[in-house]
Amino acid sequence: EVQLLESGGGLVQPGGSLRLSCAASGFTFSSYAMSWVRQAPGKGLEWVSAISSSGHSTYYADSVKGRFTISRDNSKNTLYLQMNSLRADDTAVYYCAKFRSSQISCYYCGMDVWGQGTTVTVSS
Amino acid sequence: DIQMTQSPSSLSASVGDRVTITCRASQSISNYLNWYQQKPGKAPKLLIYAASSLQSGVPSRFSGSGSGTDFTLTISSLQPEDFATYYCQQTFSTPLTFGPGTKVDIK
């Protein structure tokens, strides 16, 4: 079964750090681009970051650029999101998602597999 | 950055109704457009990619159309399990952007 399982969420103080992980199974992880998408309470979906299948190319939303770092370990079938300098507006459910392709920008590049999400709360 | 808008923001419909949701991009994105369905407390689900291609396992009552800047998602006969929020997303260029969503609820 194709599956993504996020972990690492929790309560953190403003200015703090967290590292999210996403364990993949049931597909050839190294063949697909991956992404993080978040959803603040009661709000819509916000794309956060993406990484190519090889890990050589990374992309970020302006709202997290310079604070968040996406990475992957293809030998461990795991995607990561290192989040530093966290702010209250980073509070959200964070989903990892698999692209249909090794690329991030293409006409067939929908995100076809999603994890269940992990909750990050930034509060003092 | 490419901005995505959706209309309406919400709609009320009955089982069996034909429902159409519109998505507009701030610049041409060819057919680099996806549609997702999200139910409360659940992860999004990919319905349509490349503007009109049905994702595997998605019922054929869902269809997508459009190219350039204007796109539509149509549910031909609304079923009880279709009450949800629908989002469009462009994958033409980064930052990848989602529309604000359209909530479909029961009339």
Coordinates of C-alpha atoms in Angstrom, one line a residue:
Chain A
E1 CA 0.0 0.0 0.0
V2 CA 1.3 3.4 -0.9
Q3 CA 1.6 5.4 2.3
L4 CA 3.1 8.6 3.7
L5 CA 3.4 9.0 7.5
E6 CA 4.3 12.3 9.0
S7 CA 5.8 12.8 12.4
G8 CA 7.6 15.5 14.5
G9 CA 4.8 18.0 15.1
G10 CA 4.1 19.5 18.4
L11 CA 4.0 22.7 20.5
V12 CA 6.9 25.1 20.2
Q13 CA 7.6 28.6 21.4
P14 CA 7.9 31.5 19.0
G15 CA 11.5 31.5 17.7
G16 CA 11.9 27.8 18.2
S17 CA 12.6 25.0 15.8
L18 CA 11.1 21.7 14.8
R19 CA 11.9 19.0 12.3
L20 CA 9.1 17.2 10.5
S21 CA 9.6 13.8 9.0
C22 CA 7.6 11.9 6.4
A23 CA 8.2 8.2 6.0
A24 CA 7.2 6.8 2.6
S25 CA 6.3 3.2 1.7
G26 CA 4.7 1.3 -1.1
F27 CA 6.4 3.1 -4.0
T28 CA 9.8 3.9 -5.3
F29 CA 10.5 7.1 -3.3
S30 CA 13.6 8.1 -5.2
S31 CA 11.6 8.4 -8.4
Y32 CA 9.2 11.2 -7.3
A33 CA 9.3 14.8 -6.3
M34 CA 7.9 15.5 -2.9
S35 CA 6.3 18.5 -1.2
W36 CA 5.0 20.0 2.1
V37 CA 1.6 21.7 2.2
R38 CA 0.1 23.3 5.3
Q39 CA -3.3 24.3 6.4
A40 CA -3.8 26.8 9.2
P41 CA -6.9 26.2 11.4
G42 CA -10.0 27.0 9.5
K43 CA -8.1 28.1 6.4
G44 CA -7.2 26.8 3.0
L45 CA -4.3 24.9 1.7
E46 CA -0.9 26.6 1.4
W47 CA 2.0 25.2 -0.5
V48 CA 5.2 25.4 1.6
S49 CA 8.1 23.7 -0.1
A50 CA 9.0 21.0 -2.7
I51 CA 12.1 19.0 -3.6
S52 CA 13.0 17.1 -6.8
S53 CA 13.3 13.4 -6.9
S54 CA 17.1 13.5 -6.6
G55 CA 17.0 16.2 -3.9
H56 CA 19.2 18.5 -6.0
S57 CA 16.5 21.1 -6.5
T58 CA 14.4 22.7 -3.8
Y59 CA 11.7 25.3 -3.8
Y60 CA 10.0 27.4 -1.1
A61 CA 7.1 29.7 -0.6
D62 CA 8.1 33.3 0.2
S63 CA 6.5 33.0 3.6
V64 CA 9.1 30.3 4.7
K65 CA 12.1 31.1 2.6
G66 CA 15.2 31.4 4.7
R67 CA 13.6 29.8 7.7
F68 CA 12.6 26.3 6.5
T69 CA 14.7 23.7 4.8
I70 CA 13.4 20.7 2.9
S71 CA 15.5 17.7 2.4
R72 CA 15.2 14.0 1.6
D73 CA 17.1 10.8 2.3
N74 CA 16.3 8.4 -0.6
S75 CA 18.1 5.6 1.2
K76 CA 15.7 5.9 4.1
N77 CA 12.6 6.7 2.0
T78 CA 12.1 9.8 4.2
L79 CA 11.3 13.5 3.5
Y80 CA 12.2 16.2 6.0
L81 CA 11.2 19.8 6.8
Q82 CA 13.5 21.7 9.2
M83 CA 11.6 24.6 10.5
N84 CA 13.5 27.4 12.3
S85 CA 12.5 30.8 13.7
L86 CA 9.0 29.6 14.0
R87 CA 6.2 32.2 14.3
A88 CA 2.6 32.1 15.4
D89 CA 1.4 32.2 11.8
D90 CA 3.3 28.9 11.1
T91 CA 0.7 27.1 13.2
A92 CA -1.0 24.6 11.0
V93 CA -1.4 21.0 10.0
Y94 CA 1.5 20.1 7.8
Y95 CA 1.0 17.5 5.1
C96 CA 3.6 15.8 3.0
A97 CA 2.6 14.9 -0.5
K98 CA 4.0 12.9 -3.4
F99 CA 4.0 14.4 -6.9
R100 CA 3.0 12.2 -9.8
S101 CA 6.3 13.0 -11.4
S102 CA 10.0 13.4 -10.7
Q103 CA 9.4 17.0 -11.5
I104 CA 7.6 19.8 -9.7
S105 CA 6.4 21.9 -12.5
C106 CA 4.6 20.0 -15.3
Y107 CA 1.1 19.6 -16.6
Y108 CA 0.7 16.2 -15.1
C109 CA 2.3 17.1 -11.7
G110 CA -0.6 16.7 -9.4
M111 CA 0.0 15.5 -5.8
D112 CA -1.5 12.1 -5.8
V113 CA -0.6 10.7 -2.4
W114 CA -0.9 12.6 0.9
G115 CA 0.0 11.8 4.5
Q116 CA -2.5 12.2 7.3
G117 CA -0.8 15.4 8.5
T118 CA 1.1 16.5 11.6
T119 CA 0.1 19.5 13.8
V120 CA 2.5 22.3 14.5
T121 CA 1.4 24.8 17.1
V122 CA 3.6 27.9 17.7
S123 CA 2.7 29.6 21.0
S124 CA 4.2 30.8 24.2
Chain B
D1 CA 3.6 34.8 -8.5
I2 CA 0.5 33.3 -10.1
Q3 CA -2.7 34.0 -8.1
M4 CA -5.6 31.5 -8.3
T5 CA -9.2 32.5 -7.6
Q6 CA -12.2 30.3 -7.3
S7 CA -15.9 31.0 -7.6
P8 CA -18.2 30.6 -5.9
S9 CA -16.6 30.4 -2.4
S10 CA -19.4 28.2 -1.3
L11 CA -22.5 26.7 -2.7
S12 CA -25.5 24.7 -1.5
A13 CA -26.7 21.8 -3.7
S14 CA -28.9 18.7 -3.5
V15 CA -28.0 15.1 -4.2
G16 CA -28.3 14.6 -8.0
D17 CA -27.5 18.2 -8.9
R18 CA -25.0 19.2 -11.5
V19 CA -22.3 21.4 -9.9
T20 CA -19.8 23.6 -11.6
I21 CA -16.8 25.3 -9.9
T22 CA -14.7 27.8 -11.6
C23 CA -11.0 28.5 -11.1
R24 CA -9.1 31.4 -12.7
A25 CA -5.3 32.0 -12.9
S26 CA -3.8 35.4 -13.0
Q27 CA -1.8 34.5 -16.0
S28 CA -1.8 31.7 -18.6
I29 CA -0.9 28.3 -17.1
S30 CA -1.7 26.2 -20.1
N31 CA -3.2 23.0 -18.7
Y32 CA -1.0 22.9 -15.6
L33 CA -4.0 22.7 -13.3
N34 CA -5.1 20.2 -10.7
W35 CA -8.3 19.8 -8.6
Y36 CA -8.4 18.4 -5.1
Q37 CA -11.2 17.4 -2.8
Q38 CA -10.9 17.8 1.0
K39 CA -13.3 16.6 3.7
P40 CA -13.1 17.9 7.2
G41 CA -10.2 16.5 9.2
K42 CA -8.8 14.6 6.2
A43 CA -6.0 15.1 3.8
P44 CA -6.7 16.5 0.3
K45 CA -7.4 14.0 -2.5
L46 CA -6.3 14.5 -6.1
L47 CA -9.3 14.4 -8.5
I48 CA -8.1 15.9 -11.7
Y49 CA -4.6 16.7 -13.1
A50 CA -3.6 18.4 -16.3
A51 CA -6.9 20.3 -16.2
S52 CA -9.0 17.4 -17.5
S53 CA -7.3 14.0 -16.7
L54 CA -9.2 11.9 -14.2
Q55 CA -7.0 10.6 -11.4
S56 CA -7.1 6.8 -11.1
G57 CA -10.0 5.6 -8.9
V58 CA -11.9 8.9 -9.1
P59 CA -15.6 8.5 -10.2
S60 CA -16.4 9.5 -13.7
R61 CA -19.0 12.0 -12.5
F62 CA -16.0 14.3 -11.9
S63 CA -14.7 16.1 -14.9
G64 CA -12.4 19.1 -15.6
S65 CA -12.0 21.4 -18.5
G66 CA -10.2 24.6 -19.5
S67 CA -6.8 25.9 -20.6
G68 CA -4.9 29.1 -20.3
T69 CA -6.5 31.1 -17.4
D70 CA -10.0 29.7 -17.0
F71 CA -10.9 26.2 -15.7
T72 CA -13.9 24.4 -14.4
L73 CA -14.6 21.4 -12.3
T74 CA -17.9 19.7 -12.9
I75 CA -19.7 17.1 -10.8
S76 CA -22.4 15.7 -13.1
S77 CA -24.6 14.3 -10.4
L78 CA -23.8 15.2 -6.8
Q79 CA -23.6 12.3 -4.4
P80 CA -23.7 12.4 -0.6
E81 CA -20.0 11.7 -0.4
D82 CA -19.1 14.7 -2.6
F83 CA -20.0 17.3 0.1
A84 CA -16.5 18.7 0.7
T85 CA -14.2 21.6 -0.1
Y86 CA -12.6 21.7 -3.5
Y87 CA -9.3 23.4 -4.4
C88 CA -7.6 24.1 -7.6
Q89 CA -3.8 24.3 -7.8
Q90 CA -1.4 25.4 -10.5
T91 CA 1.9 23.5 -11.1
F92 CA 3.0 25.9 -13.9
S93 CA 5.6 27.7 -11.8
T94 CA 6.8 28.0 -8.3
P95 CA 5.5 29.1 -5.9
L96 CA 2.9 26.5 -6.5
T97 CA -0.4 28.1 -5.5
F98 CA -3.8 26.9 -4.5
G99 CA -7.1 28.6 -5.0
P100 CA -9.0 29.6 -1.8
G101 CA -11.4 26.7 -2.0
T102 CA -15.1 26.2 -2.8
K103 CA -17.2 24.6 -0.1
V104 CA -20.0 22.4 -1.3
D105 CA -22.7 21.7 1.3
I106 CA -26.1 20.2 1.4
K107 CA -29.1 22.4 0.5

